[in-house]
XYZ file of C-alpha atoms in Angstrom:
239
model
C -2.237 5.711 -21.594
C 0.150 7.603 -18.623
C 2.945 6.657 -20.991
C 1.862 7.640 -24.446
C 0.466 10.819 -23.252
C 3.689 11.426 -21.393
C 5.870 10.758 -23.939
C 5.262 13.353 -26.030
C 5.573 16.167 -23.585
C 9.298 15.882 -23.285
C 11.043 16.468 -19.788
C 10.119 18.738 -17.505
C 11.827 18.519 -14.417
C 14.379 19.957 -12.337
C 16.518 19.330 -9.324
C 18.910 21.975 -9.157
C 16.747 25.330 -9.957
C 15.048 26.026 -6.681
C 13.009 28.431 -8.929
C 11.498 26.373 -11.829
C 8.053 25.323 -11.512
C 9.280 21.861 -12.804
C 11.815 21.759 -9.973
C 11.872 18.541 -7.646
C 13.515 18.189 -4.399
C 15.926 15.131 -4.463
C 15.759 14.788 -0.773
C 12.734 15.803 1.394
C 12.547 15.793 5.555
C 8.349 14.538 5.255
C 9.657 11.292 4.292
C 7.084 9.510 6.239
C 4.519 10.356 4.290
C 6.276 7.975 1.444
C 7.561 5.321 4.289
C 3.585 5.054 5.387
C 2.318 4.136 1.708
C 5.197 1.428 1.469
C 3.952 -0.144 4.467
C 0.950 -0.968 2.949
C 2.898 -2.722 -0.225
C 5.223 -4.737 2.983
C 1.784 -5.438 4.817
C -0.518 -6.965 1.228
C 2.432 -9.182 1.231
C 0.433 -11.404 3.796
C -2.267 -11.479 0.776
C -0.335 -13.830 -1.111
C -0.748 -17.028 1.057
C -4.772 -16.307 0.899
C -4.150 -16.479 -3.059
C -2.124 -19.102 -3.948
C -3.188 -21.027 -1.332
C -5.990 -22.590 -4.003
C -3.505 -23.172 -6.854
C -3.982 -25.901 -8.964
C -0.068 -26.138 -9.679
C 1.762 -25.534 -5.671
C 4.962 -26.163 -7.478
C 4.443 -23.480 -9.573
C 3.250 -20.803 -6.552
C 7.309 -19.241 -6.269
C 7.599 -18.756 -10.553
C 4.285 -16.986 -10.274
C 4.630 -14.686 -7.299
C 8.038 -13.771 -8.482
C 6.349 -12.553 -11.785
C 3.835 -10.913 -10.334
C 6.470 -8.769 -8.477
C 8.182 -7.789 -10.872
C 5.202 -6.970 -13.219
C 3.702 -4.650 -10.701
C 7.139 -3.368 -9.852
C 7.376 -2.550 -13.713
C 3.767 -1.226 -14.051
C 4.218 1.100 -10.884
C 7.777 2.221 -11.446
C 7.650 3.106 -15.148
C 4.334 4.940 -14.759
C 4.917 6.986 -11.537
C 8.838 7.972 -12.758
C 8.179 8.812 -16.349
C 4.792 10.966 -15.017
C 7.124 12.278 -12.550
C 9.462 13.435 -15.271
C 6.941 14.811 -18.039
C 4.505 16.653 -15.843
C 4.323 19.834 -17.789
C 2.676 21.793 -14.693
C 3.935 23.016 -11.382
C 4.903 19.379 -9.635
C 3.060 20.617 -6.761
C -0.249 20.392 -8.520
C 0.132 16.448 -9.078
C -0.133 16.588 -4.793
C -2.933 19.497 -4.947
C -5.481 17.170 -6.690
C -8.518 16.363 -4.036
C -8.390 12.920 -4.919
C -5.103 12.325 -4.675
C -5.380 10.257 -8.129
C -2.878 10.534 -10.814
C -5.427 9.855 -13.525
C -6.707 13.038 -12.582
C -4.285 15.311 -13.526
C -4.965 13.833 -17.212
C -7.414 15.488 -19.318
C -10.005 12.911 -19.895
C -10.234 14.671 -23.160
C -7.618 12.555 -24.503
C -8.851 9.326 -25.434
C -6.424 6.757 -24.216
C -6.958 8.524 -20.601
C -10.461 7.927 -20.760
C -9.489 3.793 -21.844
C -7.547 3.900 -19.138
C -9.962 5.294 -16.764
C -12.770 2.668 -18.243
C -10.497 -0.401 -17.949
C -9.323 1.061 -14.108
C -13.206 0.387 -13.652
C -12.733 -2.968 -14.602
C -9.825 -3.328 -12.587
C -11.721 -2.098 -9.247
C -14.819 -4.802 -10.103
C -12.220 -7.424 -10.613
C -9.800 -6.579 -7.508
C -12.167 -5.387 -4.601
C -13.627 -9.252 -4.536
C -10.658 -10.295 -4.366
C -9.274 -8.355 -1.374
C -12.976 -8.851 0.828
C -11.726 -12.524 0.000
C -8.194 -11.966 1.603
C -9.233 -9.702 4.766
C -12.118 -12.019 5.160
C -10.163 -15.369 5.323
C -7.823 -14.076 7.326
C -9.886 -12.437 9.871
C -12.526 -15.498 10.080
C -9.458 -17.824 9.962
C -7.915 -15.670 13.278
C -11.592 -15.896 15.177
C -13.249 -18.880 14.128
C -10.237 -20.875 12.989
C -12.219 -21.494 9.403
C -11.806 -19.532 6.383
C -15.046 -19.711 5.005
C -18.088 -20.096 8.688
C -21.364 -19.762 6.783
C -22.894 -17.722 3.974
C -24.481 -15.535 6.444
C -21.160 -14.334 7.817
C -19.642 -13.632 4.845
C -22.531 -11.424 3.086
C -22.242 -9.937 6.457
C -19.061 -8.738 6.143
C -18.830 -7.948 2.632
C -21.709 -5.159 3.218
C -19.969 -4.240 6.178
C -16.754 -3.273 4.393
C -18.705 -1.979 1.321
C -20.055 0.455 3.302
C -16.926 1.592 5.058
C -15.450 2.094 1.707
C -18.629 3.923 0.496
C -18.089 6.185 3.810
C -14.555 6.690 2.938
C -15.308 7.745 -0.375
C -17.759 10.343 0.442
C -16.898 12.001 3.592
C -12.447 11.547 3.078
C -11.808 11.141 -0.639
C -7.919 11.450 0.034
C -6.890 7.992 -1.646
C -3.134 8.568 -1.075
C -3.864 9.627 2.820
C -6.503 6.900 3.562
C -3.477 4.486 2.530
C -0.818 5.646 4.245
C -2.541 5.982 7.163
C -4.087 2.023 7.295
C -0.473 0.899 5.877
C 1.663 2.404 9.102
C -1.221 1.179 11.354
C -1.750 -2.344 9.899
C 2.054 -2.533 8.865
C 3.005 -1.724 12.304
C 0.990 -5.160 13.530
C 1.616 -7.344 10.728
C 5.533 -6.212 9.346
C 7.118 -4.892 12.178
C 5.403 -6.168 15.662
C 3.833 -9.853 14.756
C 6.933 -11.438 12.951
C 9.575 -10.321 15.430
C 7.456 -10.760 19.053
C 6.841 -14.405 17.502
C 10.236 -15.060 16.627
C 11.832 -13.667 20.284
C 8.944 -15.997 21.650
C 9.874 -18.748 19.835
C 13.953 -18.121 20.301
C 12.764 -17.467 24.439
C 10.967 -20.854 24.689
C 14.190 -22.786 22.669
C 16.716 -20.928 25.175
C 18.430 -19.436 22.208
C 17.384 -15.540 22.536
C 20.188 -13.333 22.909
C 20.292 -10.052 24.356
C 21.377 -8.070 20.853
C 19.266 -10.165 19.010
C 16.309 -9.063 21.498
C 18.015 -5.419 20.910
C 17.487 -5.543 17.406
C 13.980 -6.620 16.885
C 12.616 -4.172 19.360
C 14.046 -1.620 17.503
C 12.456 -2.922 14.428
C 9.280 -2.971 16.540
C 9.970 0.702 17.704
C 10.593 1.766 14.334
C 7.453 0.656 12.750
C 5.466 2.777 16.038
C 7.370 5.747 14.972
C 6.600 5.092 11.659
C 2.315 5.194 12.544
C 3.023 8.013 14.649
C 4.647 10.259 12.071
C 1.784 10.047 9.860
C 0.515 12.346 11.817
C 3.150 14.955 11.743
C 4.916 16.984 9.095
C 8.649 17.327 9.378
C 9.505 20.762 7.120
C 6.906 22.663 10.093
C 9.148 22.019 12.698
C 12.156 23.034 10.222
């Protein structure tokens, strides 16, 4: 839908006229807005185990994550650069809708926008199972060392997180802020403190940890705390 409504709109953007409503910074100092909502991408990685952990095929579990990469790479980078491009408005108003959602700068008078908001619905039935079925295995899996402890337990939690998502929804709407917000924070336990204070564990215990090697990976660790704290700060205010 994004694309054939696009399409037809020609380009409209800029990144040498300062002046032009279609004009696009190619560099911006509030990076960290961006570097939050990628942390979230890094931290779903740990999904993947939860879901092809069932597969009726193992052998087949690299061929079909590698796909599924590079379709959602495809699906994500087409859509968001050729909106990007063909926006026939200010570029600021893509940012200035409540929401936050890009399907919301289309007119829903157009009838492939309104498919496409129909089949999102579909999307959202079919995905928000599926991701109550990752958090919960891993968090039950991390306290009572099994995946699935009784039915009671996991109707439990599934209302519990329906809620908080019902909350979210009404009282903070923002989806784009809500995302980057949990990425930096979860990212910053699961991408950038978990993996390397197990591995300089691990390389302590075998005698083989080395003082740059410890250097390095508390850096990494340091940079994903400065990456949760920035959320919370705009760079161009302080410029």
């Amino acid at each position: 839908a994004v694309v054939s409504t696009q399409s037809t709109g020609g380009i409209n953007l800029s990144i040498t006229d300062t002046l032009s409503s279609h004009y696009v910074a190619p560099l911006s100092v509030d990076f960290n807005k961006l570097a939050g909502t990628l942390t979230l991408s890094f931290f779903i990685h740990n999904a993947i185990v939860a879901l092809i952990r069932n597969n009726a095929n193992p052998k087949n579990n690299t061929r079909d994550t590698m796909a599924a990469f590079l379709m959602v790479a495809l699906t994500y980078g087409l859509v968001g650069v050729l909106f990007l491009i063909t926006y026939p408005l200010d570029k600021s108003c893509i940012a200035d809708v409540p929401s936050q959602l890009l399907f919301d700068n289309v007119s829903l008078n157009d009838l492939l926008a309104f498919l496409a908001k129909v089949f999102q619905i579909l999307q959202l039935v079919t995905v928000f199972p599926l991701v109550c079925f990752v958090l919960r295995s891993q968090l039950f899996l991390g306290v009572f060392k099994d995946p699935f402890v009784s039915y009671k337990h996991v109707i439990l939690f599934n209302v519990l997180v329906s809620l908080l998502c019902i909350l979210i929804a009404i009282v903070y709407p923002k989806v784009n802020t809500v995302i980057r917000y949990v990425g930096s924070f979860c990212g910053l336990a699961y991408v950038f403190f978990f993996p390397c204070a197990i591995y300089l564990l691990h390389c302590y215990k075998n005698l083989t940890l080395t003082w740059y090697s410890a250097a390095f990976h508390i850096l990494i660790m340091l940079f994903g705390l400065f990456n949760l704290i920035s959320q919370f700060l705009t760079f161009s205010d302080y410029l």
